XYZ file of C-alpha atoms in Angstrom:
341
model
C -0.010 -0.026 -0.025
C 1.533 3.273 -1.149
C 0.733 6.793 0.053
C -0.520 7.929 3.412
C -1.666 5.414 6.031
C -4.577 6.159 8.308
C -4.508 4.229 11.606
C -7.471 4.092 13.968
C -6.453 4.067 17.648
C -8.883 2.927 20.344
C -8.373 5.787 22.783
C -10.489 4.147 25.523
C -8.536 0.864 25.666
C -5.770 -0.072 28.083
C -5.030 0.401 31.786
C -3.721 3.956 31.375
C -6.703 5.504 29.602
C -7.036 8.486 27.262
C -3.918 10.437 28.328
C -1.560 7.590 27.365
C -3.394 7.028 24.097
C -3.254 10.701 23.133
C 0.376 11.096 24.144
C 1.263 7.934 22.147
C -0.655 9.222 19.088
C 1.203 12.514 19.217
C 4.522 10.654 19.372
C 3.490 8.455 16.479
C 2.596 11.202 14.036
C 5.776 13.040 14.999
C 7.904 10.029 14.177
C 5.929 8.712 11.208
C 5.438 11.449 8.622
C 3.219 9.327 6.330
C 0.827 8.168 9.086
C -2.299 9.907 10.327
C -4.141 8.778 13.492
C -7.882 8.725 14.234
C -8.533 8.670 17.965
C -11.812 6.878 18.705
C -13.667 7.311 21.999
C -15.340 9.939 24.141
C -14.765 13.093 22.130
C -14.778 15.694 25.019
C -12.304 13.605 27.029
C -9.986 13.074 24.086
C -10.185 16.717 23.006
C -9.293 17.903 26.527
C -6.286 15.606 26.663
C -5.229 16.500 23.125
C -5.350 20.170 23.992
C -2.719 19.574 26.683
C -0.521 17.391 24.526
C -0.718 19.557 21.425
C -2.383 18.735 18.089
C 0.115 17.851 15.335
C -2.435 18.625 12.636
C -2.680 14.980 11.621
C -4.795 13.777 14.498
C -8.576 13.562 14.289
C -11.261 12.413 16.700
C -14.220 10.110 16.040
C -16.767 9.997 18.848
C -17.850 6.688 20.413
C -20.339 6.918 23.294
C -19.483 3.525 24.821
C -16.430 1.472 25.797
C -15.479 -2.052 26.849
C -13.648 -2.507 30.133
C -10.520 -4.607 30.530
C -12.233 -7.196 32.758
C -15.599 -7.537 30.983
C -16.975 -10.592 29.178
C -15.799 -9.733 25.648
C -18.542 -10.923 23.300
C -21.389 -9.862 25.597
C -19.962 -6.369 26.066
C -19.330 -5.848 22.348
C -22.811 -7.038 21.337
C -24.652 -5.123 24.037
C -22.850 -1.843 23.346
C -22.567 -1.431 19.567
C -21.246 2.145 19.849
C -18.167 1.015 21.807
C -14.841 2.485 20.686
C -13.527 -0.780 19.254
C -16.531 -1.451 17.054
C -16.755 2.147 15.875
C -13.053 2.120 14.932
C -13.291 -1.202 13.112
C -16.233 0.036 11.061
C -13.985 2.795 9.744
C -11.610 0.100 8.453
C -14.498 -1.893 7.058
C -15.774 1.119 5.105
C -12.328 1.958 3.764
C -12.077 5.190 5.798
C -8.976 3.869 7.563
C -6.246 1.316 6.801
C -5.654 -0.298 10.205
C -7.088 -0.538 13.729
C -5.015 -0.769 16.925
C -5.998 -1.079 20.558
C -4.407 -1.718 23.973
C -7.779 -2.737 25.339
C -9.481 -6.017 26.197
C -7.927 -8.639 23.900
C -11.026 -10.832 23.842
C -13.215 -7.852 23.017
C -10.852 -6.830 20.215
C -11.105 -10.320 18.728
C -14.916 -10.412 19.078
C -15.348 -6.930 17.614
C -13.009 -7.713 14.723
C -14.971 -10.884 13.905
C -18.290 -9.065 14.133
C -17.271 -6.003 12.100
C -14.637 -7.300 9.660
C -15.208 -11.029 9.496
C -12.653 -13.648 8.595
C -10.595 -13.864 5.410
C -12.443 -16.321 3.193
C -11.197 -19.832 3.970
C -9.720 -19.039 7.379
C -11.461 -20.883 10.157
C -9.790 -19.285 13.213
C -7.853 -15.989 13.337
C -4.705 -16.050 15.485
C -2.753 -13.612 17.595
C 0.995 -13.542 16.899
C 3.925 -12.052 18.785
C 7.665 -11.749 18.211
C 9.989 -13.359 20.756
C 13.722 -12.587 20.886
C 16.054 -15.293 19.694
C 19.864 -15.502 19.724
C 20.254 -14.231 16.189
C 16.981 -12.453 15.514
C 13.458 -13.289 16.528
C 10.762 -15.941 16.307
C 7.127 -15.327 15.558
C 4.803 -17.355 17.810
C 1.132 -17.952 17.113
C -1.463 -18.440 18.441
C -0.941 -16.712 21.768
C -4.495 -16.584 23.079
C -7.206 -16.199 20.499
C -8.055 -19.960 20.377
C -7.668 -22.183 23.414
C -9.043 -25.115 21.413
C -7.730 -25.839 17.915
C -7.982 -28.407 15.165
C -4.957 -29.745 13.247
C -5.942 -27.767 10.123
C -5.980 -24.570 12.212
C -2.285 -25.050 12.990
C -1.627 -25.470 9.268
C -3.392 -22.161 8.585
C -1.460 -20.534 11.461
C 1.696 -21.655 9.692
C 0.615 -19.914 6.483
C -0.372 -16.687 8.275
C 2.886 -16.717 10.226
C 4.827 -17.262 6.984
C 3.099 -14.259 5.359
C 3.730 -11.953 8.358
C 7.333 -13.097 8.821
C 8.207 -12.601 5.141
C 6.266 -9.403 4.490
C 6.589 -7.479 7.768
C 9.705 -8.960 9.422
C 11.626 -9.333 6.186
C 12.560 -13.039 6.459
C 13.198 -14.276 2.924
C 12.140 -17.886 3.425
C 10.660 -18.384 6.905
C 11.207 -21.710 8.627
C 7.954 -22.938 10.198
C 8.080 -25.140 13.297
C 5.440 -26.925 15.403
C 5.575 -26.503 19.196
C 5.865 -29.898 20.873
C 7.413 -31.695 23.828
C 10.058 -33.377 21.670
C 11.832 -32.848 18.416
C 11.104 -36.248 16.963
C 8.195 -36.833 14.610
C 5.468 -38.629 16.532
C 6.017 -36.653 19.781
C 3.299 -34.448 21.220
C -0.425 -34.708 22.004
C -3.059 -35.718 19.454
C -3.338 -32.182 18.067
C 0.413 -31.990 17.401
C 0.605 -35.520 15.965
C -2.241 -34.804 13.530
C -0.968 -31.345 12.536
C 2.571 -32.583 11.819
C 1.792 -34.431 8.534
C -0.351 -31.520 7.324
C 2.502 -29.078 7.800
C 5.029 -31.535 6.347
C 2.992 -32.026 3.183
C 2.346 -28.295 2.660
C 4.424 -25.960 0.547
C 5.608 -24.165 3.704
C 9.259 -24.507 4.762
C 8.424 -26.849 7.616
C 11.339 -27.771 9.911
C 9.508 -30.142 12.248
C 8.837 -30.024 15.964
C 10.318 -27.296 18.151
C 10.723 -27.678 21.930
C 10.305 -24.813 24.354
C 14.070 -24.640 25.005
C 14.737 -24.188 21.261
C 12.191 -21.408 20.711
C 14.612 -18.730 21.904
C 17.565 -20.365 20.136
C 16.097 -19.481 16.758
C 15.205 -23.032 15.702
C 12.396 -21.629 13.532
C 11.286 -18.221 12.284
C 7.614 -19.087 12.860
C 6.334 -21.424 15.567
C 2.688 -22.549 15.638
C 0.699 -23.825 18.596
C -2.763 -23.625 20.143
C -3.727 -20.447 21.929
C -3.707 -22.026 25.421
C -0.140 -23.293 25.093
C 1.037 -20.096 23.408
C -0.474 -17.846 26.058
C 1.061 -19.864 28.896
C 4.406 -19.829 27.114
C 4.641 -16.033 26.563
C 3.450 -15.223 30.108
C 6.054 -17.648 31.511
C 8.700 -16.028 29.316
C 7.692 -12.577 30.567
C 7.932 -13.766 34.158
C 11.342 -15.382 33.682
C 12.684 -12.292 31.904
C 11.447 -10.099 34.738
C 13.005 -12.396 37.328
C 16.389 -12.377 35.621
C 16.411 -8.633 35.229
C 15.406 -8.160 38.882
C 18.115 -10.589 40.114
C 20.828 -8.938 38.036
C 19.890 -5.473 39.271
C 19.799 -6.633 42.897
C 23.180 -8.304 42.703
C 24.676 -5.305 40.951
C 23.738 -3.128 43.919
C 24.713 -5.655 46.626
C 28.448 -4.889 46.749
C 31.087 -2.518 45.466
C 32.323 -5.244 43.106
C 28.790 -5.679 41.773
C 28.375 -1.955 41.252
C 31.630 -1.768 39.284
C 30.697 -4.829 37.206
C 27.234 -3.434 36.649
C 28.665 -0.137 35.388
C 30.935 -1.974 32.940
C 28.082 -4.136 31.685
C 25.446 -1.407 31.525
C 25.744 -0.652 27.782
C 25.426 -4.317 26.857
C 22.609 -4.895 29.327
C 20.667 -1.983 27.857
C 20.841 -3.630 24.433
C 19.597 -6.929 25.855
C 16.789 -5.269 27.810
C 15.696 -3.405 24.679
C 15.106 -6.711 22.929
C 12.897 -7.845 25.826
C 10.925 -4.582 26.036
C 7.316 -5.007 24.915
C 6.982 -1.258 24.477
C 9.237 -1.446 21.413
C 7.446 -4.423 19.767
C 4.181 -2.605 19.217
C 1.633 -5.353 19.631
C 0.267 -8.684 18.468
C -1.218 -8.701 14.975
C -4.549 -10.443 14.728
C -4.014 -12.534 11.599
C -6.936 -14.026 9.679
C -9.512 -11.241 9.974
C -10.371 -9.193 6.902
C -8.489 -6.082 7.940
C -5.246 -4.952 9.602
C -5.713 -5.245 13.371
C -3.007 -5.107 16.062
C -3.579 -5.598 19.817
C -1.170 -4.012 22.274
C -0.284 -4.672 25.907
C -2.878 -3.471 28.406
C -0.182 -1.699 30.402
C 0.935 0.373 27.398
C 2.165 3.873 28.108
C 2.786 6.550 25.467
C 5.910 4.955 23.964
C 4.198 1.575 23.622
C 1.153 3.237 22.067
C 3.379 4.922 19.486
C 4.953 1.556 18.672
C 1.449 0.062 18.403
C 0.473 2.670 15.820
C 3.688 1.955 13.887
C 2.886 -1.798 13.913
C -0.602 -1.114 12.581
C 0.763 1.031 9.803
C 3.287 -1.667 8.845
C 0.551 -4.295 8.724
C -1.557 -2.111 6.433
C 1.354 -1.366 4.095
C 2.095 -5.018 3.495
C -1.509 -6.022 2.535
C -1.482 -9.025 4.829
C -5.127 -9.791 4.111
C -4.485 -10.149 0.359
C -1.317 -12.143 0.891
C -3.012 -14.624 3.251
C -5.954 -14.999 0.830
C -3.524 -15.721 -2.015
C -1.510 -18.106 0.149
C -4.603 -20.153 1.023
C -5.053 -21.091 -2.599
C -1.679 -22.812 -2.732
C -1.245 -23.820 0.917
C -1.693 -27.554 0.380
C 0.254 -27.754 -2.885
C 3.153 -30.229 -2.830
C 6.025 -28.894 -0.834
C 9.069 -27.766 -2.822
C 12.311 -29.114 -1.463
C 14.633 -26.470 -0.120
C 18.345 -26.753 -0.843
């Protein structure tokens, strides 16, 4: 997609409310000269906050009289309040008045609203949420991370396709390696879902590299790793917890003695680089792949910097026409696999 990109930002979503959304939108338009942002939500509240932050001239407001809370039952809240900020924003994308929708709000509500307003790409049974995890020499894309706690084998095959498209188009991986999350590398390991999905992936035209264990995910064993949403969600939350533990222990030990303080000072530049790769505020958010529009869901704790990254991720998704690429890929997904040298 060439030309200007218009990203809709749900200003009511997230733990930090309208001020964080507005500040992040201002940062985004300042850093991204070809991106405009539409803030959707309670217009008086947004306008008051925007007046403090300063209007860049490329920010507009679209009023929505309702919102969905972070702890509400997603589908019920979306259906019972059709003028909620998520649904209003997604309708702009549906009508072609915007190119992408991003939110740091209730993930389940974002999924429900996207399905109600945009629908699925023809042929996709279950959309999936994806996220990038740091690896030793790059990153791995993991999906699903929470949209589908129950999956069928063919869903994992489709996740592989959608991950392949995102990895190649947005992340710039020339020929993404697709792996299947399991409890062992050998073919035949895993639960029934994994055992039945394995031959489907192996027979596809994806660059399937077999099973990937949890310990190999961060070693870069595959560029794309597919799993069911229950396993994926547990995995990323465990990874977040372990990363937080390690960072906390290192900081505590660095302050515990003079030797630690000296060592910490010497290592600080390298540690900053490592921490930057673990920082969710730089990633932007999790693309919702499989719906008929560019949708990215950010972390609920997002502050201004994370919101700006979220807008950038939405713009990138729109530029790469992921919807069209996934639709095209479905037509050849189960073609005989070409051998890779």
